[in-house]
C-alpha angles and dihedrals in degrees: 000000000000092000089060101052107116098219091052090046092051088054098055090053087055104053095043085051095052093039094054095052092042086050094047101045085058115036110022124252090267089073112068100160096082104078126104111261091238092061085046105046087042094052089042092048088047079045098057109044118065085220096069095041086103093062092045079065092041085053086037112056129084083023115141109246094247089049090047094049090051092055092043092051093044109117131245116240092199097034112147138244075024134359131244096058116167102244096238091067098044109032123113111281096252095052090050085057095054095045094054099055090057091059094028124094111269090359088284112050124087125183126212098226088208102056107086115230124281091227142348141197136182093261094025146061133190121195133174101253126189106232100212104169097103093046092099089059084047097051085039099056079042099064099040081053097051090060116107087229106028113200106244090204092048084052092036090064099041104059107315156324116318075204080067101053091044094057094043098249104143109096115240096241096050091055097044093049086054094049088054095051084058101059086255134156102247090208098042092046088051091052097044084051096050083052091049090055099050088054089066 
């Protein structure tokens, strides 16, 4: 399939790479309605498919903040339930992960501007902070265990044995640190993992 030839790809990284910068350079990342619709309809079609979230980091990476911040906010022509979506609030999960550690404090770390912080010195300051970077093996282990025949090797390699899980042997309090460090509701994570084990 055309979308998946490497050297097609590569140029496309390339022009939406070049454009961006120009763009920037020019107008400032506050303006997003500048760039060509090829670059637009190009970046919008990588944003919305897990598959490609590999070559949003590949555009992505090396890009000035401000550079990073004008391809994140462009608007999605053919965004659903309306068009014209900035990318960032309707792009695949894993490409939103992705997104987010380029804009995000040590690539991992992202902060609610509206919780206060938890202390604060003179010479320090201590805020609440979400710790996403494990939230691509999340949404990974996700999706093996919403298939109607997951496949025990695939889960096996990622954190565990879906056998495990079957026959109730991870301990409560492992899953459920997991699930905070997450960002997850504890409740809410113990109840989708009791239904999780009716279903077996």
């Amino acid at each position: 399939y055309y979308r998946d030839e490497k050297d097609r790809r590569e140029r496309l990284k390339t022009l939406i790479r070049k454009e961006a910068v120009n763009r920037t350079a020019k107008v400032g990342a506050d303006d997003t309605s500048s760039v060509s619709d090829m670059t637009r309809l190009a970046w919008c079609w990588m944003c919305t498919s897990n598959d490609y979230a590999g070559l949003v980091a590949d555009v992505l990476k090396g890009l000035p903040i401000d550079v990073v911040h004008f391809l994140i906010s462009l608007e999605n022509p053919n965004s659903e339930p309306t068009p014209n979506i900035p990318i960032m609030q309707c792009s695949a999960p894993k490409c939103a992960v992705v997104m987010k550690s380029r804009v995000s404090f040590l690539g991992r770390y992202t902060f609610d501007p509206m919780e206060p912080p938890l202390h604060k010195t003179e010479t320090s300051i201590v805020l609440k902070a979400k710790d996403i970077g494990a939230m691509e093996k999340y949404l990974h282990i996700q999706t093996i265990l919403s298939e109607s025949d997951p496949d025990i090797d695939d889960y096996s390699h990622s954190c565990g044995s879906v056998y495990g899980i079957k026959k109730s042997a991870i301990e409560v309090n492992t899953f459920t640190r997991f699930c905070e460090k997450l960002g997850l509701d504890k409740s809410r994570s113990i109840g989708e993992a009791e239904a999780l084990l009716r279903d077996f």
